[in-house]
PDB file of C-alpha atoms in Angstrom:
ATOM      1  CA  MET A  62      23.339   6.910  28.573  1.00 90.00           C
ATOM      2  CA  LEU A  63      21.918   7.590  32.060  1.00 96.00           C
ATOM      3  CA  ALA A  64      20.504   4.058  32.281  1.00 97.00           C
ATOM      4  CA  GLN A  65      23.910   2.574  31.472  1.00 97.00           C
ATOM      5  CA  THR A  66      25.619   4.851  33.991  1.00 98.00           C
ATOM      6  CA  LEU A  67      23.181   3.795  36.708  1.00 98.00           C
ATOM      7  CA  LYS A  68      23.612   0.147  35.673  1.00 98.00           C
ATOM      8  CA  HIS A  69      27.370   0.539  36.177  1.00 98.00           C
ATOM      9  CA  PHE A  70      26.946   1.904  39.719  1.00 98.00           C
ATOM     10  CA  PHE A  71      24.309  -0.638  40.799  1.00 98.00           C
ATOM     11  CA  ILE A  72      26.403  -3.553  39.547  1.00 98.00           C
ATOM     12  CA  ARG A  73      29.556  -2.102  41.101  1.00 98.00           C
ATOM     13  CA  ASP A  74      27.841  -1.753  44.471  1.00 98.00           C
ATOM     14  CA  LEU A  75      26.189  -5.176  44.325  1.00 98.00           C
ATOM     15  CA  ASN A  76      29.632  -6.645  43.685  1.00 98.00           C
ATOM     16  CA  LYS A  77      30.869  -4.666  46.702  1.00 98.00           C
ATOM     17  CA  LEU A  78      28.004  -6.179  48.735  1.00 98.00           C
ATOM     18  CA  LYS A  79      29.162  -9.630  47.661  1.00 98.00           C
ATOM     19  CA  GLU A  80      32.728  -8.745  48.660  1.00 98.00           C
ATOM     20  CA  GLU A  81      31.647  -7.457  52.078  1.00 98.00           C
ATOM     21  CA  ILE A  82      29.696 -10.651  52.830  1.00 98.00           C
ATOM     22  CA  SER A  83      32.671 -12.733  51.654  1.00 98.00           C
ATOM     23  CA  LEU A  84      35.084 -10.845  53.935  1.00 98.00           C
ATOM     24  CA  TYR A  85      33.436 -11.955  57.183  1.00 98.00           C
ATOM     25  CA  SER A  86      35.787 -14.339  58.972  1.00 96.00           C
ATOM     26  CA  SER A  87      32.918 -16.665  59.889  1.00 96.00           C
ATOM     27  CA  GLU A  88      29.355 -17.177  58.754  1.00 96.00           C
ATOM     28  CA  THR A  89      28.041 -16.746  62.280  1.00 97.00           C
ATOM     29  CA  ASP A  90      29.537 -13.240  62.407  1.00 98.00           C
ATOM     30  CA  ILE A  91      27.319 -12.204  59.476  1.00 98.00           C
ATOM     31  CA  TRP A  92      24.271 -12.721  61.708  1.00 98.00           C
ATOM     32  CA  LYS A  93      25.508 -11.126  64.934  1.00 98.00           C
ATOM     33  CA  ILE A  94      23.675  -8.075  66.260  1.00 97.00           C
ATOM     34  CA  PRO A  95      25.910  -6.215  68.702  1.00 94.00           C
ATOM     35  CA  THR A  96      24.482  -3.763  71.219  1.00 93.00           C
ATOM     36  CA  GLY A  97      23.402  -0.549  69.522  1.00 91.00           C
ATOM     37  CA  ILE A  98      23.025  -2.164  66.074  1.00 93.00           C
ATOM     38  CA  ASN A  99      19.522  -2.892  64.756  1.00 94.00           C
ATOM     39  CA  ASN A 100      20.218  -5.410  61.989  1.00 97.00           C
ATOM     40  CA  SER A 101      22.840  -7.988  61.151  1.00 98.00           C
ATOM     41  CA  ALA A 102      24.750  -7.818  57.880  1.00 98.00           C
ATOM     42  CA  GLY A 103      22.842 -10.907  56.755  1.00 98.00           C
ATOM     43  CA  THR A 104      19.510  -9.198  57.302  1.00 98.00           C
ATOM     44  CA  LEU A 105      20.666  -6.081  55.452  1.00 98.00           C
ATOM     45  CA  CYS A 106      21.954  -8.199  52.568  1.00 98.00           C
ATOM     46  CA  LEU A 107      18.643 -10.050  52.219  1.00 98.00           C
ATOM     47  CA  HIS A 108      16.796  -6.739  52.421  1.00 98.00           C
ATOM     48  CA  LEU A 109      18.908  -5.112  49.703  1.00 98.00           C
ATOM     49  CA  VAL A 110      18.551  -8.034  47.319  1.00 98.00           C
ATOM     50  CA  GLY A 111      14.796  -8.215  47.890  1.00 98.00           C
ATOM     51  CA  ASN A 112      14.447  -4.466  47.496  1.00 98.00           C
ATOM     52  CA  LEU A 113      16.320  -4.302  44.178  1.00 98.00           C
ATOM     53  CA  ASN A 114      14.690  -7.442  42.792  1.00 98.00           C
ATOM     54  CA  HIS A 115      11.313  -5.887  43.557  1.00 98.00           C
ATOM     55  CA  PHE A 116      11.729  -2.231  42.626  1.00 98.00           C
ATOM     56  CA  ILE A 117      14.033  -2.728  39.632  1.00 98.00           C
ATOM     57  CA  GLY A 118      13.666  -6.336  38.480  1.00 98.00           C
ATOM     58  CA  ALA A 119       9.959  -6.919  38.961  1.00 98.00           C
ATOM     59  CA  THR A 120       8.614  -3.376  38.597  1.00 98.00           C
ATOM     60  CA  LEU A 121      10.730  -2.137  35.686  1.00 98.00           C
ATOM     61  CA  GLY A 122      11.971  -5.409  34.196  1.00 98.00           C
ATOM     62  CA  ASN A 123       8.902  -7.630  34.619  1.00 97.00           C
ATOM     63  CA  SER A 124      11.122 -10.359  36.075  1.00 97.00           C
ATOM     64  CA  GLY A 125       8.246 -12.046  37.896  1.00 97.00           C
ATOM     65  CA  PHE A 126      10.007 -11.700  41.270  1.00 97.00           C
ATOM     66  CA  ILE A 127       7.583 -11.833  44.201  1.00 97.00           C
ATOM     67  CA  ARG A 128       8.913 -10.020  47.230  1.00 98.00           C
ATOM     68  CA  GLU A 129       8.538 -11.494  50.713  1.00 97.00           C
ATOM     69  CA  ARG A 130       9.731  -8.479  52.681  1.00 97.00           C
ATOM     70  CA  ASP A 131       8.939  -9.958  56.100  1.00 98.00           C
ATOM     71  CA  LEU A 132      11.362 -12.824  55.409  1.00 97.00           C
ATOM     72  CA  GLU A 133      14.124 -10.327  54.616  1.00 98.00           C
ATOM     73  CA  PHE A 134      13.988  -9.318  58.283  1.00 97.00           C
ATOM     74  CA  SER A 135      13.091 -12.635  59.917  1.00 97.00           C
ATOM     75  CA  LEU A 136      15.314 -15.205  58.211  1.00 97.00           C
ATOM     76  CA  ARG A 137      18.493 -16.066  60.085  1.00 97.00           C
ATOM     77  CA  ASN A 138      21.608 -18.077  59.381  1.00 97.00           C
ATOM     78  CA  VAL A 139      21.170 -18.230  55.617  1.00 98.00           C
ATOM     79  CA  PRO A 140      24.428 -19.772  54.386  1.00 98.00           C
ATOM     80  CA  ARG A 141      26.898 -17.302  52.925  1.00 98.00           C
ATOM     81  CA  ASN A 142      27.057 -19.156  49.590  1.00 98.00           C
ATOM     82  CA  GLU A 143      23.259 -18.844  49.227  1.00 98.00           C
ATOM     83  CA  MET A 144      23.384 -15.114  49.922  1.00 98.00           C
ATOM     84  CA  ILE A 145      26.171 -14.653  47.384  1.00 98.00           C
ATOM     85  CA  ALA A 146      24.157 -16.652  44.837  1.00 98.00           C
ATOM     86  CA  THR A 147      21.158 -14.347  45.391  1.00 98.00           C
ATOM     87  CA  ILE A 148      23.401 -11.308  44.917  1.00 98.00           C
ATOM     88  CA  ASP A 149      24.717 -12.818  41.671  1.00 98.00           C
ATOM     89  CA  LYS A 150      21.148 -13.339  40.442  1.00 98.00           C
ATOM     90  CA  ALA A 151      20.261  -9.755  41.380  1.00 98.00           C
ATOM     91  CA  ILE A 152      23.260  -8.508  39.390  1.00 98.00           C
ATOM     92  CA  ILE A 153      21.956 -10.303  36.314  1.00 98.00           C
ATOM     93  CA  ILE A 154      18.373  -9.072  36.775  1.00 98.00           C
ATOM     94  CA  VAL A 155      19.421  -5.485  37.463  1.00 98.00           C
ATOM     95  CA  GLY A 156      21.754  -5.516  34.457  1.00 98.00           C
ATOM     96  CA  GLN A 157      19.125  -6.937  32.119  1.00 98.00           C
ATOM     97  CA  THR A 158      16.552  -4.455  33.373  1.00 98.00           C
ATOM     98  CA  PHE A 159      18.811  -1.466  32.807  1.00 98.00           C
ATOM     99  CA  ASP A 160      19.588  -2.765  29.314  1.00 98.00           C
ATOM    100  CA  SER A 161      15.854  -2.633  28.556  1.00 97.00           C
ATOM    101  CA  ILE A 162      15.247   0.895  29.903  1.00 97.00           C
ATOM    102  CA  LYS A 163      15.035   3.576  27.251  1.00 96.00           C
ATOM    103  CA  GLU A 164      16.402   7.017  28.021  1.00 95.00           C
ATOM    104  CA  GLU A 165      12.971   8.579  27.528  1.00 96.00           C
ATOM    105  CA  ASP A 166      11.600   6.248  30.235  1.00 96.00           C
ATOM    106  CA  MET A 167      13.751   7.936  32.876  1.00 97.00           C
ATOM    107  CA  GLY A 168      11.538  11.026  33.016  1.00 97.00           C
ATOM    108  CA  LYS A 169       8.294   9.043  33.136  1.00 98.00           C
ATOM    109  CA  ILE A 170       6.404   8.471  36.369  1.00 98.00           C
ATOM    110  CA  TYR A 171       7.656   5.359  38.170  1.00 98.00           C
ATOM    111  CA  PRO A 172       4.908   2.677  38.242  1.00 98.00           C
ATOM    112  CA  LEU A 173       4.729   2.486  42.066  1.00 97.00           C
ATOM    113  CA  GLU A 174       4.369   5.231  44.643  1.00 95.00           C
ATOM    114  CA  LYS A 175       7.348   5.950  46.883  1.00 92.00           C
ATOM    115  CA  HIS A 176       6.031   6.590  50.397  1.00 92.00           C
ATOM    116  CA  GLY A 177       2.700   7.817  49.008  1.00 94.00           C
ATOM    117  CA  GLU A 178       4.300  10.079  46.420  1.00 96.00           C
ATOM    118  CA  ARG A 179       4.482   9.831  42.630  1.00 98.00           C
ATOM    119  CA  VAL A 180       8.057  10.313  41.391  1.00 98.00           C
ATOM    120  CA  THR A 181       9.914   9.900  38.123  1.00 98.00           C
ATOM    121  CA  THR A 182      11.766   6.716  37.307  1.00 98.00           C
ATOM    122  CA  VAL A 183      15.125   8.472  37.588  1.00 98.00           C
ATOM    123  CA  HIS A 184      14.114   9.855  41.009  1.00 98.00           C
ATOM    124  CA  MET A 185      13.237   6.353  42.202  1.00 98.00           C
ATOM    125  CA  LEU A 186      16.422   4.828  40.793  1.00 98.00           C
ATOM    126  CA  LEU A 187      18.564   7.450  42.519  1.00 98.00           C
ATOM    127  CA  HIS A 188      16.657   6.787  45.749  1.00 98.00           C
ATOM    128  CA  LEU A 189      17.325   3.046  45.356  1.00 98.00           C
ATOM    129  CA  MET A 190      21.020   3.679  44.776  1.00 98.00           C
ATOM    130  CA  ALA A 191      21.235   5.857  47.902  1.00 98.00           C
ATOM    131  CA  HIS A 192      19.404   3.126  49.852  1.00 98.00           C
ATOM    132  CA  LEU A 193      21.824   0.460  48.587  1.00 98.00           C
ATOM    133  CA  ASP A 194      24.852   2.534  49.487  1.00 98.00           C
ATOM    134  CA  TYR A 195      23.483   3.494  52.917  1.00 98.00           C
ATOM    135  CA  HIS A 196      23.037  -0.152  53.898  1.00 98.00           C
ATOM    136  CA  LEU A 197      26.297  -1.160  52.211  1.00 98.00           C
ATOM    137  CA  GLY A 198      28.064   1.298  54.520  1.00 98.00           C
ATOM    138  CA  GLN A 199      26.265  -0.197  57.504  1.00 98.00           C
ATOM    139  CA  ILE A 200      27.425  -3.678  56.475  1.00 98.00           C
ATOM    140  CA  ASN A 201      31.010  -2.466  56.125  1.00 98.00           C
ATOM    141  CA  TYR A 202      30.835  -0.883  59.594  1.00 97.00           C
ATOM    142  CA  HIS A 203      29.220  -4.040  61.040  1.00 97.00           C
ATOM    143  CA  ARG A 204      31.949  -6.266  59.596  1.00 97.00           C
ATOM    144  CA  ARG A 205      34.740  -4.108  61.054  1.00 96.00           C
ATOM    145  CA  LEU A 206      32.918  -3.827  64.408  1.00 95.00           C
ATOM    146  CA  ILE A 207      32.559  -7.623  64.684  1.00 93.00           C
ATOM    147  CA  ALA A 208      36.189  -8.372  63.716  1.00 83.00           C
TER     148      ALA A 208
END
Protein backbone atom coordinates (compact mmCIF):
# COMPACT_ATOMS: atom_id res chain seq x y z
CA MET A 1 0.00 0.00 0.00
CA LEU A 2 2.82 2.46 0.80
CA ALA A 3 4.46 1.83 -2.58
CA GLN A 4 1.21 2.63 -4.38
CA THR A 5 0.69 5.75 -2.28
CA LEU A 6 4.19 6.98 -3.11
CA LYS A 7 3.63 6.09 -6.77
CA HIS A 8 0.53 8.30 -6.74
CA PHE A 9 2.44 11.30 -5.35
CA PHE A 10 5.48 10.91 -7.63
CA ILE A 11 3.29 10.64 -10.73
CA ARG A 12 1.12 13.55 -9.59
CA ASP A 13 4.17 15.75 -9.09
CA LEU A 14 5.84 14.69 -12.34
CA ASN A 15 2.64 15.66 -14.13
CA LYS A 16 2.79 18.99 -12.28
CA LEU A 17 6.39 19.39 -13.52
CA LYS A 18 5.15 18.82 -17.06
CA GLU A 19 2.41 21.40 -16.52
CA GLU A 20 4.85 23.98 -15.15
CA ILE A 21 7.18 23.59 -18.14
CA SER A 22 4.18 23.84 -20.49
CA LEU A 23 2.97 27.06 -18.85
CA TYR A 24 6.03 29.12 -19.81
CA SER A 25 4.99 31.68 -22.41
CA SER A 26 8.14 31.05 -24.45
CA GLU A 27 10.79 28.37 -24.62
CA THR A 28 13.55 30.90 -24.07
CA ASP A 29 12.00 31.87 -20.73
CA ILE A 30 12.50 28.29 -19.48
CA TRP A 31 16.27 28.83 -19.71
CA LYS A 32 16.56 32.33 -18.25
CA ILE A 33 18.54 32.79 -15.04
CA PRO A 34 17.55 36.08 -13.40
CA THR A 35 19.78 37.75 -10.83
CA GLY A 36 19.67 35.90 -7.53
CA ILE A 37 18.53 32.60 -9.09
CA ASN A 38 21.06 29.77 -9.48
CA ASN A 39 19.37 27.53 -12.05
CA SER A 40 16.88 27.89 -14.86
CA ALA A 41 13.66 25.89 -14.86
CA GLY A 42 15.07 23.87 -17.75
CA THR A 43 18.12 22.88 -15.74
CA LEU A 44 15.98 21.93 -12.74
CA CYS A 45 13.67 19.88 -14.96
CA LEU A 46 16.58 17.95 -16.49
CA HIS A 47 18.02 17.42 -13.02
CA LEU A 48 14.76 16.07 -11.60
CA VAL A 49 14.20 13.66 -14.47
CA GLY A 50 17.79 12.42 -14.29
CA ASN A 51 17.60 12.08 -10.52
CA LEU A 52 14.39 10.02 -10.53
CA ASN A 53 15.44 7.89 -13.50
CA HIS A 54 18.64 7.07 -11.63
CA PHE A 55 17.54 6.61 -8.03
CA ILE A 56 14.15 5.01 -8.74
CA GLY A 57 14.24 3.66 -12.29
CA ALA A 58 17.78 2.33 -12.52
CA THR A 59 18.50 1.55 -8.86
CA LEU A 60 15.17 0.02 -7.83
CA GLY A 61 13.66 -0.88 -11.20
CA ASN A 62 16.74 -2.03 -13.12
CA SER A 63 15.69 0.16 -16.05
CA GLY A 64 19.21 0.36 -17.46
CA PHE A 65 19.21 4.18 -17.29
CA ILE A 66 22.72 5.64 -17.20
CA ARG A 67 22.81 9.02 -15.53
CA GLU A 68 24.89 11.85 -16.97
CA ARG A 69 24.51 14.29 -14.08
CA ASP A 70 26.93 16.88 -15.49
CA LEU A 71 24.71 17.26 -18.57
CA GLU A 72 21.70 17.95 -16.34
CA PHE A 73 23.45 21.18 -15.34
CA SER A 74 25.27 22.06 -18.56
CA LEU A 75 22.73 21.46 -21.32
CA ARG A 76 20.88 24.55 -22.49
CA ASN A 77 17.97 25.29 -24.78
CA VAL A 78 16.62 21.75 -24.88
CA PRO A 79 13.30 22.10 -26.72
CA ARG A 80 10.24 22.07 -24.50
CA ASN A 81 8.70 19.11 -26.35
CA GLU A 82 11.85 17.04 -25.68
CA MET A 83 11.75 17.88 -21.98
CA ILE A 84 8.07 16.95 -21.78
CA ALA A 85 8.82 13.67 -23.57
CA THR A 86 11.53 12.88 -20.99
CA ILE A 87 9.08 13.64 -18.18
CA ASP A 88 6.54 11.31 -19.80
CA LYS A 89 9.15 8.54 -19.98
CA ALA A 90 10.07 9.12 -16.33
CA ILE A 91 6.40 8.81 -15.37
CA ILE A 92 6.26 5.41 -17.02
CA ILE A 93 9.53 4.21 -15.46
CA VAL A 94 8.63 5.47 -11.99
CA GLY A 95 5.17 3.89 -12.23
CA GLN A 96 6.51 0.54 -13.39
CA THR A 97 9.16 0.57 -10.68
CA PHE A 98 6.66 1.25 -7.92
CA ASP A 99 4.45 -1.54 -9.28
CA SER A 100 7.38 -3.93 -8.79
CA ILE A 101 8.24 -2.86 -5.22
CA LYS A 102 6.97 -5.18 -2.53
CA GLU A 103 5.84 -3.70 0.77
CA GLU A 104 8.50 -5.66 2.65
CA ASP A 105 11.17 -4.01 0.45
CA MET A 106 10.37 -0.60 1.92
CA GLY A 107 12.12 -1.36 5.21
CA LYS A 108 15.20 -2.85 3.54
CA ILE A 109 18.42 -0.90 3.14
CA TYR A 110 18.42 1.13 -0.08
CA PRO A 111 21.09 -0.20 -2.49
CA LEU A 112 23.05 3.09 -2.67
CA GLU A 113 24.34 5.33 0.09
CA LYS A 114 22.71 8.72 0.52
CA HIS A 115 25.45 11.25 1.27
CA GLY A 116 27.64 8.53 2.82
CA GLU A 117 24.83 7.09 4.92
CA ARG A 118 22.92 3.81 4.67
CA VAL A 119 19.16 4.40 4.81
CA THR A 120 16.03 2.35 4.23
CA THR A 121 14.28 2.34 0.89
CA VAL A 122 11.31 4.23 2.31
CA HIS A 123 13.68 6.85 3.78
CA MET A 124 15.30 7.34 0.37
CA LEU A 125 11.97 7.50 -1.44
CA LEU A 126 10.67 10.14 0.96
CA HIS A 127 13.91 12.08 0.47
CA LEU A 128 13.45 11.87 -3.31
CA MET A 129 9.87 13.10 -3.03
CA ALA A 130 10.96 16.07 -0.89
CA HIS A 131 13.71 16.82 -3.44
CA LEU A 132 11.21 16.70 -6.32
CA ASP A 133 8.79 19.00 -4.55
CA TYR A 134 11.52 21.44 -3.47
CA HIS A 135 12.67 21.93 -7.06
CA LEU A 136 9.10 21.91 -8.37
CA GLY A 137 8.41 24.88 -6.10
CA GLN A 138 11.51 26.62 -7.42
CA ILE A 139 10.30 26.08 -10.99
CA ASN A 140 6.88 27.50 -10.13
CA TYR A 141 8.52 30.56 -8.54
CA HIS A 142 10.88 30.94 -11.53
CA ARG A 143 7.99 30.82 -14.01
CA ARG A 144 6.03 33.51 -12.13
CA LEU A 145 9.18 35.64 -11.68
CA ILE A 146 9.94 35.55 -15.43
CA ALA A 147 6.35 36.34 -16.52
